[in-house]
mmCIF file of C-alpha atoms in Angstrom:
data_model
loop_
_atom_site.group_PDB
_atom_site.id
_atom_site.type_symbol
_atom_site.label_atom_id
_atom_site.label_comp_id
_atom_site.label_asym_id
_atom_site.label_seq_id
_atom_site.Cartn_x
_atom_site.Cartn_y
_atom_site.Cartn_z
ATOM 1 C CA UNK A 228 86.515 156.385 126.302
ATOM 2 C CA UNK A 229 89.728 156.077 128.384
ATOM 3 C CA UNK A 230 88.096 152.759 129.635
ATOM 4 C CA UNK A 231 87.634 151.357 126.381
ATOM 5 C CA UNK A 232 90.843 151.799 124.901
ATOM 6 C CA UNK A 233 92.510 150.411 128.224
ATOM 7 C CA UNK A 234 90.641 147.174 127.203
ATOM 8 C CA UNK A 235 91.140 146.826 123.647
ATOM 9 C CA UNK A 236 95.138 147.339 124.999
ATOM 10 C CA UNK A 237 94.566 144.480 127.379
ATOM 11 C CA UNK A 238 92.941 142.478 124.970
ATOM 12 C CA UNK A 239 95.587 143.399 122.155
ATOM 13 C CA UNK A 240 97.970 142.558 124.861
ATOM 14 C CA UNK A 241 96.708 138.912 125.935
ATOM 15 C CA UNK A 242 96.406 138.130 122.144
ATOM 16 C CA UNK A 243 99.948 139.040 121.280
ATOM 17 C CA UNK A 244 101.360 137.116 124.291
ATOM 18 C CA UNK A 245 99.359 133.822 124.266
ATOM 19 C CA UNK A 246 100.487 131.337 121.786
ATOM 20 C CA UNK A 247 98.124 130.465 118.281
ATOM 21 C CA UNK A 248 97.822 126.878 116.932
ATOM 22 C CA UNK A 249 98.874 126.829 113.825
ATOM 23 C CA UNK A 250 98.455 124.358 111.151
ATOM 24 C CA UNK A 251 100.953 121.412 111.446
ATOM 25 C CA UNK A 252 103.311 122.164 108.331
ATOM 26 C CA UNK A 253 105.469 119.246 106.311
ATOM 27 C CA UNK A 254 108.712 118.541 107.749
ATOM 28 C CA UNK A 255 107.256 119.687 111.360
ATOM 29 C CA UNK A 256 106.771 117.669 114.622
ATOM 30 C CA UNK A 257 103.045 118.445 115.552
ATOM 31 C CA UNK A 258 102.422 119.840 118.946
ATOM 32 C CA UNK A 259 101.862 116.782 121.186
ATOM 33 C CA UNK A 260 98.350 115.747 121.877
ATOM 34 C CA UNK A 261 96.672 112.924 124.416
ATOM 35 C CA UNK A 262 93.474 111.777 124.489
ATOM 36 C CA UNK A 263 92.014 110.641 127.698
ATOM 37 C CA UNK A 264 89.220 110.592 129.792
ATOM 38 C CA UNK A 265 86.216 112.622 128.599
ATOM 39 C CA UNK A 266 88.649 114.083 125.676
ATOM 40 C CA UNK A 267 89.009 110.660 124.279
ATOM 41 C CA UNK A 268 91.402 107.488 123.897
ATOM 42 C CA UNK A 269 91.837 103.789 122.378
ATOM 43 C CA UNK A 270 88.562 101.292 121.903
ATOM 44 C CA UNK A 271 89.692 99.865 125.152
ATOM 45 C CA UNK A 272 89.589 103.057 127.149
ATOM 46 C CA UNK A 273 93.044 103.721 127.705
ATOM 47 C CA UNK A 274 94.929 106.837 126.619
ATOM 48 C CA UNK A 275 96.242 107.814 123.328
ATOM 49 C CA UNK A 276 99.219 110.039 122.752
ATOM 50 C CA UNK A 277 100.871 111.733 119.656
ATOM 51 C CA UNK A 278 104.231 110.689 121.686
ATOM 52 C CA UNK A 279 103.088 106.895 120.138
ATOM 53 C CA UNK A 280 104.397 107.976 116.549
ATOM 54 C CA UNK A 281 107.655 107.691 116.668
ATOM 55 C CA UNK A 282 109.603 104.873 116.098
ATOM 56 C CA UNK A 283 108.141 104.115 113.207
ATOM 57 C CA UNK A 284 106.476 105.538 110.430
ATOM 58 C CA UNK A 285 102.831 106.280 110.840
ATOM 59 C CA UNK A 286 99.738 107.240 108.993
ATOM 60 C CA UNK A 287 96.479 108.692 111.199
ATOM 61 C CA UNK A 288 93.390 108.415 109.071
ATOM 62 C CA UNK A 289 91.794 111.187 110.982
ATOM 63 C CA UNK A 290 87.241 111.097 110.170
ATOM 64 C CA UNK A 291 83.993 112.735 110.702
ATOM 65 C CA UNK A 292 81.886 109.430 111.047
ATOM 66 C CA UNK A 293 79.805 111.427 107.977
ATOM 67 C CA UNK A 294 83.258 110.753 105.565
ATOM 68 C CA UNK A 295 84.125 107.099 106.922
ATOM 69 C CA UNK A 296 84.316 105.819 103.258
ATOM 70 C CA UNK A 297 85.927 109.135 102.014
ATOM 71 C CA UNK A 298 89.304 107.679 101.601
ATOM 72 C CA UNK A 299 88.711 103.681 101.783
ATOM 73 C CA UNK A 300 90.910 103.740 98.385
ATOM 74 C CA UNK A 301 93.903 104.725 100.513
ATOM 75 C CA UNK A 302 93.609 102.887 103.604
ATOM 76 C CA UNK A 303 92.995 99.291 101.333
ATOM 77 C CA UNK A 304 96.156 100.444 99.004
ATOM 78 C CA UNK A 305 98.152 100.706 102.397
ATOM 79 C CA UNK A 306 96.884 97.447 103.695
ATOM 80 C CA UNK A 307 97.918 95.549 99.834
ATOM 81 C CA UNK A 308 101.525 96.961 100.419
ATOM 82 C CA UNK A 309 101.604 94.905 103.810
ATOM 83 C CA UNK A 310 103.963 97.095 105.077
ATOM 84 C CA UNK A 311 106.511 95.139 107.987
ATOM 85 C CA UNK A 312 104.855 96.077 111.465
ATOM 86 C CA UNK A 313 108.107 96.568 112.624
ATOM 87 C CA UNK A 314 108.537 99.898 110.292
ATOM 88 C CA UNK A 315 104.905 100.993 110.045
ATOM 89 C CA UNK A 316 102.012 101.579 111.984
ATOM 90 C CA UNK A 317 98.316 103.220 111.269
ATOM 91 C CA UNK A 318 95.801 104.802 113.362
ATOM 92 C CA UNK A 319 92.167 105.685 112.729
ATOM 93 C CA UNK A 320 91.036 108.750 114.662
ATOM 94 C CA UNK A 321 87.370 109.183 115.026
ATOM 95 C CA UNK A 322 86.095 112.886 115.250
ATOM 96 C CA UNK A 323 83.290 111.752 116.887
ATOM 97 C CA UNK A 324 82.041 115.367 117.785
ATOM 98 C CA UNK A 325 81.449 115.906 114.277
ATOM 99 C CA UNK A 326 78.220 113.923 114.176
ATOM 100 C CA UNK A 327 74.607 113.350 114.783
ATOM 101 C CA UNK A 328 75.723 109.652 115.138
ATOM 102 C CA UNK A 329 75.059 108.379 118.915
ATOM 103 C CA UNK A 330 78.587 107.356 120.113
ATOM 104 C CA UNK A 331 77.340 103.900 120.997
ATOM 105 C CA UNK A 332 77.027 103.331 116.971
ATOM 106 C CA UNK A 333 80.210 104.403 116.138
ATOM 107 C CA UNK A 334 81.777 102.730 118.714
ATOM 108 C CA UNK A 335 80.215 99.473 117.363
ATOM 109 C CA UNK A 336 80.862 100.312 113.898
ATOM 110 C CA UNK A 337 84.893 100.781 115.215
ATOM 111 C CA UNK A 338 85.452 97.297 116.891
ATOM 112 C CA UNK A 339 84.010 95.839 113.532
ATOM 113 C CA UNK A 340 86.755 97.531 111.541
ATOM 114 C CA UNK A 341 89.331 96.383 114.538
ATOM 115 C CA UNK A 342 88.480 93.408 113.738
ATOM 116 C CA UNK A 343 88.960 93.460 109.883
ATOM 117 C CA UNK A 344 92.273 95.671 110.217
ATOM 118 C CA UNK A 345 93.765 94.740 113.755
ATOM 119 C CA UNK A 346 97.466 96.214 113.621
ATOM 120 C CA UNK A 347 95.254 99.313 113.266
ATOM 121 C CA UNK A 348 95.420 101.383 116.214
ATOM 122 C CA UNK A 349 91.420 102.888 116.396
ATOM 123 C CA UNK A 350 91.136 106.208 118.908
ATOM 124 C CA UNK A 351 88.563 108.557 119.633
ATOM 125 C CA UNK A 352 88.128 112.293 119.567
ATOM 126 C CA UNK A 353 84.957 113.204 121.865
ATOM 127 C CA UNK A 354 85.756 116.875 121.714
ATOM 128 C CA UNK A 355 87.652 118.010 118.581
ATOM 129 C CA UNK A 356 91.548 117.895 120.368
ATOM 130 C CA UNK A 357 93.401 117.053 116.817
ATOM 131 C CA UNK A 358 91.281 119.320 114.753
ATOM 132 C CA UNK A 359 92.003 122.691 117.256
ATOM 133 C CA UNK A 360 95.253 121.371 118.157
ATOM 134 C CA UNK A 361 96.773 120.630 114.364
ATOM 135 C CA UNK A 362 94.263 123.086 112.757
ATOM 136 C CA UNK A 363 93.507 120.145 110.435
ATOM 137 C CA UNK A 364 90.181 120.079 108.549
ATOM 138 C CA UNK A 365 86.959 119.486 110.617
ATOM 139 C CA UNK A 366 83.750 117.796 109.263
ATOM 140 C CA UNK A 367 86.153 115.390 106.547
ATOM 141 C CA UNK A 368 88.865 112.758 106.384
ATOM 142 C CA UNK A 369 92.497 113.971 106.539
ATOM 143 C CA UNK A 370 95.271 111.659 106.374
ATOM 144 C CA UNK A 371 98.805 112.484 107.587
ATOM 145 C CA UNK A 372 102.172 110.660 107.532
ATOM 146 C CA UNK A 373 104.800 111.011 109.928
ATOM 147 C CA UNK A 374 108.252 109.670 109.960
ATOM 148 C CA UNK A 375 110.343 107.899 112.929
ATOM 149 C CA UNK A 376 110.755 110.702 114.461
ATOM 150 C CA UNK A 377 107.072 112.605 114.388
ATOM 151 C CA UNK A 378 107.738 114.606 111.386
ATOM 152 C CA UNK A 379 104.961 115.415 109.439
ATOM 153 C CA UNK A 380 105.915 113.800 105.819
ATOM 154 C CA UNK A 381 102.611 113.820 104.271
ATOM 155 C CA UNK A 382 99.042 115.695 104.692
ATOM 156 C CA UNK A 383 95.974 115.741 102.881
ATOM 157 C CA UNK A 384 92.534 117.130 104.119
ATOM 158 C CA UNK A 385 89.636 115.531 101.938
ATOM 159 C CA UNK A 386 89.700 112.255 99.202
ATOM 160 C CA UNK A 387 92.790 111.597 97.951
ATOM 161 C CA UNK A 388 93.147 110.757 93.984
ATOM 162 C CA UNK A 389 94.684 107.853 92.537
ATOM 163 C CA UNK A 390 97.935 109.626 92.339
ATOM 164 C CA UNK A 391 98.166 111.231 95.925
ATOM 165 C CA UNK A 392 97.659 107.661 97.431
ATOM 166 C CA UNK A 393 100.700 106.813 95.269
ATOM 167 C CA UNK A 394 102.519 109.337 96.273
ATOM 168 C CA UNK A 395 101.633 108.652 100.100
ATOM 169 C CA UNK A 396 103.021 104.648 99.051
ATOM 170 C CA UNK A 397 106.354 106.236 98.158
ATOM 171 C CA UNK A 398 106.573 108.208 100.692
ATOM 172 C CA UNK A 399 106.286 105.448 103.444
ATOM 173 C CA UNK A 400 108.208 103.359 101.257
ATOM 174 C CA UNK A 401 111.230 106.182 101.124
ATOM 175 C CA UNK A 402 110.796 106.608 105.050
ATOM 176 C CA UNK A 403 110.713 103.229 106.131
#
């Protein structure tokens, strides 16, 4: 018995001591994030950092292969608004562990859609980095907004309505 509760201490212990994710909040910087290697990265194969979104304001579209239409609504509003590249930048995360999909498909699928929206910054997520690291839905589309400085200003997990994709317009517009 003595043994037992010597391990649940231990274990109580290491819990209490080691740091939780927790869900990135509004208002927050979240914790930084690269993709690279066998975790991930850009089309090309080079790295991809959350360090890249600052500087100007950004929007990650952030999809399970399974959802890529989820939130086409948004992402065509935010290309109407033509934003100045100087300001604004987007990036379209793939989850691509969230799939039956062979990678070789989606990978094709994504240099298509560089192709149609090319000041779009595409990445992908081989083993689920953003959704542990942000706690941020898994299995759907989320989009977030961040300000200059990395500041989460906007976060939705699933389709956004007519009015949320408003309110994300604003948003950028009051932050730009």
């Amino acid at each position: 018995m003595r043994h037992i509760i010597t391990r649940f201490i231990v274990v109580l212990g290491l819990l209490l001591t080691h740091p939780v994710a927790q869900a990135v909040e509004l208002g927050e910087v979240p914790p930084a994030i690269e993709l690279k290697g066998k975790l991930g990265g850009r089309l090309d194969g080079t790295p991809w950092s959350s360090a890249e979104l600052r500087d100007k304001v950004s929007v990650i579209f952030y999809v399970d292969p399974d959802e890529k239409d989820t939130n086409n609504e948004a992402s065509d509003a935010l290309d109407r608004e033509k934003f100045p590249g100087d300001k604004f930048h987007s990036v379209g995360i793939i989850n691509m562990a969230a799939t039956w999909l062979p990678n070789f498909a989606i990978s094709s699928a994504l240099k298509d859609k560089q192709k149609r929206y090319p000041k779009t910054t595409y990445v992908r997520d081989y083993k689920k980095v953003i959704v542990n690291g942000w706690k941020i839905a898994d299995d759907s589309s989320n989009v977030l907004a961040f300000d200059k400085n990395g500041k989460l200003i906007f976060r939705k997990d699933g389709k956004l309505t007519s009015e949320e994709i408003q309110t994300l317009i604003k948003v950028i517009r009051d932050h730009l």
